Short mmCIF file of N, CA and C in Angstrom, two decimals:
data_model
loop_
_atom_site.label_atom_id
_atom_site.label_comp_id
_atom_site.label_asym_id
_atom_site.label_seq_id
_atom_site.Cartn_x
_atom_site.Cartn_y
_atom_site.Cartn_z
N MET A 1 -36.08 -3.71 30.59
CA MET A 1 -35.07 -4.34 29.77
C MET A 1 -33.92 -4.78 30.68
N GLU A 2 -33.51 -5.98 30.53
CA GLU A 2 -32.47 -6.55 31.38
C GLU A 2 -31.09 -6.31 30.77
N LEU A 3 -30.14 -5.93 31.60
CA LEU A 3 -28.77 -5.73 31.13
C LEU A 3 -28.10 -7.07 30.92
N GLN A 4 -27.35 -7.15 29.87
CA GLN A 4 -26.60 -8.38 29.60
C GLN A 4 -25.13 -8.11 29.86
N ARG A 5 -24.51 -9.06 30.50
CA ARG A 5 -23.08 -8.91 30.76
C ARG A 5 -22.29 -9.46 29.59
N ALA A 6 -21.23 -8.76 29.27
CA ALA A 6 -20.36 -9.23 28.19
C ALA A 6 -19.55 -10.41 28.68
N ILE A 7 -19.48 -11.43 27.87
CA ILE A 7 -18.69 -12.61 28.19
C ILE A 7 -17.31 -12.39 27.59
N PRO A 8 -16.27 -12.40 28.42
CA PRO A 8 -14.94 -12.17 27.87
C PRO A 8 -14.55 -13.26 26.88
N ALA A 9 -14.02 -12.83 25.77
CA ALA A 9 -13.59 -13.77 24.73
C ALA A 9 -12.24 -14.36 25.11
N ALA A 10 -12.00 -15.54 24.61
CA ALA A 10 -10.71 -16.19 24.84
C ALA A 10 -9.64 -15.37 24.11
N PRO A 11 -8.46 -15.27 24.70
CA PRO A 11 -7.40 -14.51 24.04
C PRO A 11 -7.06 -15.12 22.68
N ALA A 12 -6.84 -14.25 21.72
CA ALA A 12 -6.49 -14.71 20.37
C ALA A 12 -5.10 -15.32 20.38
N GLN A 13 -4.94 -16.32 19.57
CA GLN A 13 -3.61 -16.93 19.47
C GLN A 13 -2.69 -15.98 18.74
N SER A 14 -1.48 -15.91 19.21
CA SER A 14 -0.50 -15.03 18.60
C SER A 14 0.00 -15.61 17.29
N VAL A 15 0.01 -14.77 16.27
CA VAL A 15 0.52 -15.18 14.96
C VAL A 15 1.78 -14.37 14.70
N ALA A 16 2.85 -15.05 14.42
CA ALA A 16 4.11 -14.36 14.15
C ALA A 16 4.19 -14.00 12.67
N TRP A 17 4.22 -12.71 12.40
CA TRP A 17 4.36 -12.23 11.03
C TRP A 17 5.79 -11.77 10.84
N GLU A 18 6.29 -11.95 9.65
CA GLU A 18 7.65 -11.52 9.35
C GLU A 18 7.66 -10.84 7.99
N LEU A 19 8.24 -9.65 7.94
CA LEU A 19 8.35 -8.91 6.69
C LEU A 19 9.72 -9.16 6.07
N THR A 20 9.73 -9.34 4.77
CA THR A 20 10.98 -9.55 4.04
C THR A 20 11.01 -8.58 2.87
N ARG A 21 12.09 -7.80 2.77
CA ARG A 21 12.21 -6.85 1.66
C ARG A 21 12.47 -7.63 0.38
N VAL A 22 11.64 -7.37 -0.59
CA VAL A 22 11.77 -8.03 -1.88
C VAL A 22 12.40 -7.09 -2.89
N ALA A 23 12.06 -5.81 -2.81
CA ALA A 23 12.59 -4.82 -3.74
C ALA A 23 12.53 -3.45 -3.07
N SER A 24 13.27 -2.52 -3.64
CA SER A 24 13.28 -1.15 -3.17
C SER A 24 13.16 -0.24 -4.37
N PHE A 25 12.25 0.72 -4.31
CA PHE A 25 12.06 1.67 -5.40
C PHE A 25 12.28 3.06 -4.84
N VAL A 26 13.41 3.65 -5.14
CA VAL A 26 13.81 4.94 -4.58
C VAL A 26 12.86 6.04 -5.05
N GLY A 27 12.42 6.86 -4.11
CA GLY A 27 11.56 8.00 -4.42
C GLY A 27 10.11 7.65 -4.66
N MET A 28 9.73 6.40 -4.40
CA MET A 28 8.35 5.99 -4.63
C MET A 28 7.70 5.58 -3.32
N ARG A 29 6.39 5.79 -3.24
CA ARG A 29 5.61 5.39 -2.07
C ARG A 29 4.57 4.38 -2.53
N VAL A 30 4.65 3.18 -2.00
CA VAL A 30 3.71 2.13 -2.38
C VAL A 30 2.35 2.46 -1.77
N LEU A 31 1.30 2.33 -2.57
CA LEU A 31 -0.05 2.67 -2.13
C LEU A 31 -0.93 1.46 -1.91
N ALA A 32 -0.94 0.52 -2.87
CA ALA A 32 -1.88 -0.61 -2.75
C ALA A 32 -1.53 -1.72 -3.71
N TRP A 33 -2.02 -2.92 -3.38
CA TRP A 33 -2.01 -4.08 -4.27
C TRP A 33 -3.43 -4.28 -4.75
N ALA A 34 -3.60 -4.64 -6.01
CA ALA A 34 -4.90 -5.04 -6.55
C ALA A 34 -4.63 -6.22 -7.47
N ASP A 35 -4.99 -7.41 -7.01
CA ASP A 35 -4.67 -8.66 -7.71
C ASP A 35 -3.16 -8.74 -7.89
N GLU A 36 -2.67 -8.70 -9.11
CA GLU A 36 -1.23 -8.81 -9.37
C GLU A 36 -0.59 -7.47 -9.69
N VAL A 37 -1.32 -6.37 -9.47
CA VAL A 37 -0.83 -5.04 -9.84
C VAL A 37 -0.46 -4.26 -8.57
N LEU A 38 0.72 -3.66 -8.59
CA LEU A 38 1.20 -2.83 -7.49
C LEU A 38 1.08 -1.37 -7.90
N TYR A 39 0.43 -0.56 -7.06
CA TYR A 39 0.28 0.87 -7.33
C TYR A 39 1.19 1.66 -6.41
N ALA A 40 1.82 2.69 -6.97
CA ALA A 40 2.73 3.53 -6.19
C ALA A 40 2.63 4.96 -6.70
N SER A 41 3.17 5.88 -5.91
CA SER A 41 3.18 7.28 -6.34
C SER A 41 4.60 7.82 -6.25
N ARG A 42 4.85 8.76 -7.11
CA ARG A 42 6.11 9.52 -7.08
C ARG A 42 5.69 10.97 -7.25
N GLY A 43 5.67 11.67 -6.12
CA GLY A 43 5.15 13.04 -6.16
C GLY A 43 3.67 13.01 -6.48
N TYR A 44 3.28 13.71 -7.53
CA TYR A 44 1.87 13.76 -7.93
C TYR A 44 1.58 12.84 -9.12
N THR A 45 2.42 11.83 -9.33
CA THR A 45 2.22 10.89 -10.42
C THR A 45 1.87 9.52 -9.85
N LEU A 46 0.80 8.91 -10.37
CA LEU A 46 0.37 7.57 -9.96
C LEU A 46 0.89 6.57 -10.98
N LEU A 47 1.57 5.53 -10.48
CA LEU A 47 2.18 4.52 -11.35
C LEU A 47 1.66 3.14 -10.98
N ARG A 48 1.79 2.20 -11.93
CA ARG A 48 1.44 0.81 -11.64
C ARG A 48 2.44 -0.11 -12.31
N ALA A 49 2.58 -1.30 -11.73
CA ALA A 49 3.49 -2.30 -12.27
C ALA A 49 2.97 -3.68 -11.92
N GLN A 50 3.38 -4.66 -12.71
CA GLN A 50 3.10 -6.06 -12.41
C GLN A 50 4.45 -6.71 -12.13
N PRO A 51 4.88 -6.67 -10.87
CA PRO A 51 6.19 -7.22 -10.53
C PRO A 51 6.26 -8.72 -10.81
N ASN A 52 7.42 -9.14 -11.29
CA ASN A 52 7.67 -10.57 -11.50
C ASN A 52 9.14 -10.84 -11.21
N ALA A 53 9.59 -12.02 -11.49
CA ALA A 53 10.98 -12.40 -11.19
C ALA A 53 11.98 -11.54 -11.95
N ALA A 54 11.60 -11.02 -13.11
CA ALA A 54 12.51 -10.22 -13.93
C ALA A 54 12.56 -8.77 -13.47
N GLY A 55 11.68 -8.36 -12.58
CA GLY A 55 11.66 -6.97 -12.11
C GLY A 55 10.29 -6.37 -12.27
N ALA A 56 10.25 -5.05 -12.40
CA ALA A 56 8.98 -4.35 -12.55
C ALA A 56 9.13 -3.25 -13.58
N SER A 57 8.21 -3.18 -14.49
CA SER A 57 8.18 -2.11 -15.48
C SER A 57 7.03 -1.18 -15.10
N TRP A 58 7.34 0.05 -14.74
CA TRP A 58 6.33 0.99 -14.26
C TRP A 58 5.70 1.75 -15.41
N GLU A 59 4.38 1.92 -15.34
CA GLU A 59 3.68 2.74 -16.33
C GLU A 59 2.84 3.78 -15.61
N VAL A 60 2.73 4.96 -16.23
CA VAL A 60 1.98 6.06 -15.63
C VAL A 60 0.49 5.79 -15.78
N VAL A 61 -0.24 5.92 -14.69
CA VAL A 61 -1.69 5.76 -14.68
C VAL A 61 -2.35 7.14 -14.74
N ALA A 62 -1.84 8.08 -13.93
CA ALA A 62 -2.43 9.42 -13.88
C ALA A 62 -1.41 10.41 -13.35
N ARG A 63 -1.64 11.67 -13.69
CA ARG A 63 -0.82 12.77 -13.18
C ARG A 63 -1.75 13.84 -12.64
N PHE A 64 -1.30 14.51 -11.60
CA PHE A 64 -2.05 15.63 -11.03
C PHE A 64 -1.14 16.83 -11.08
N HIS A 65 -1.68 17.95 -11.54
CA HIS A 65 -0.91 19.19 -11.60
C HIS A 65 -1.48 20.15 -10.56
N PRO A 66 -0.79 20.27 -9.42
CA PRO A 66 -1.30 21.10 -8.33
C PRO A 66 -1.19 22.59 -8.66
N ALA A 67 -1.89 23.39 -7.88
CA ALA A 67 -1.79 24.84 -8.02
C ALA A 67 -0.34 25.27 -7.80
N TRP A 68 0.04 26.38 -8.38
CA TRP A 68 1.43 26.83 -8.32
C TRP A 68 1.94 26.97 -6.90
N TRP A 69 1.06 27.38 -5.96
CA TRP A 69 1.52 27.62 -4.60
C TRP A 69 1.81 26.33 -3.84
N ARG A 70 1.36 25.18 -4.35
CA ARG A 70 1.67 23.90 -3.69
C ARG A 70 3.06 23.40 -4.07
N THR A 71 3.68 23.98 -5.06
CA THR A 71 5.00 23.53 -5.50
C THR A 71 6.12 24.40 -4.95
N LEU A 72 5.78 25.34 -4.09
CA LEU A 72 6.81 26.22 -3.50
C LEU A 72 7.69 25.47 -2.54
#
């Protein structure tokens, strides 16, 4: 079996990305986007919202109740 040498690829063109803060939700951790729905957590509660120009109305998707020793 003959060894094949790797052909170096051309360097990728640099793409400049820029982040812009659109909103801030205190005490929440954003988890994912799915289509137009934003999922976030606050402690052991999973929330979702459909943000628009008027803001975001959060609704509870699920709650987890950990063992007592996890809340110490």
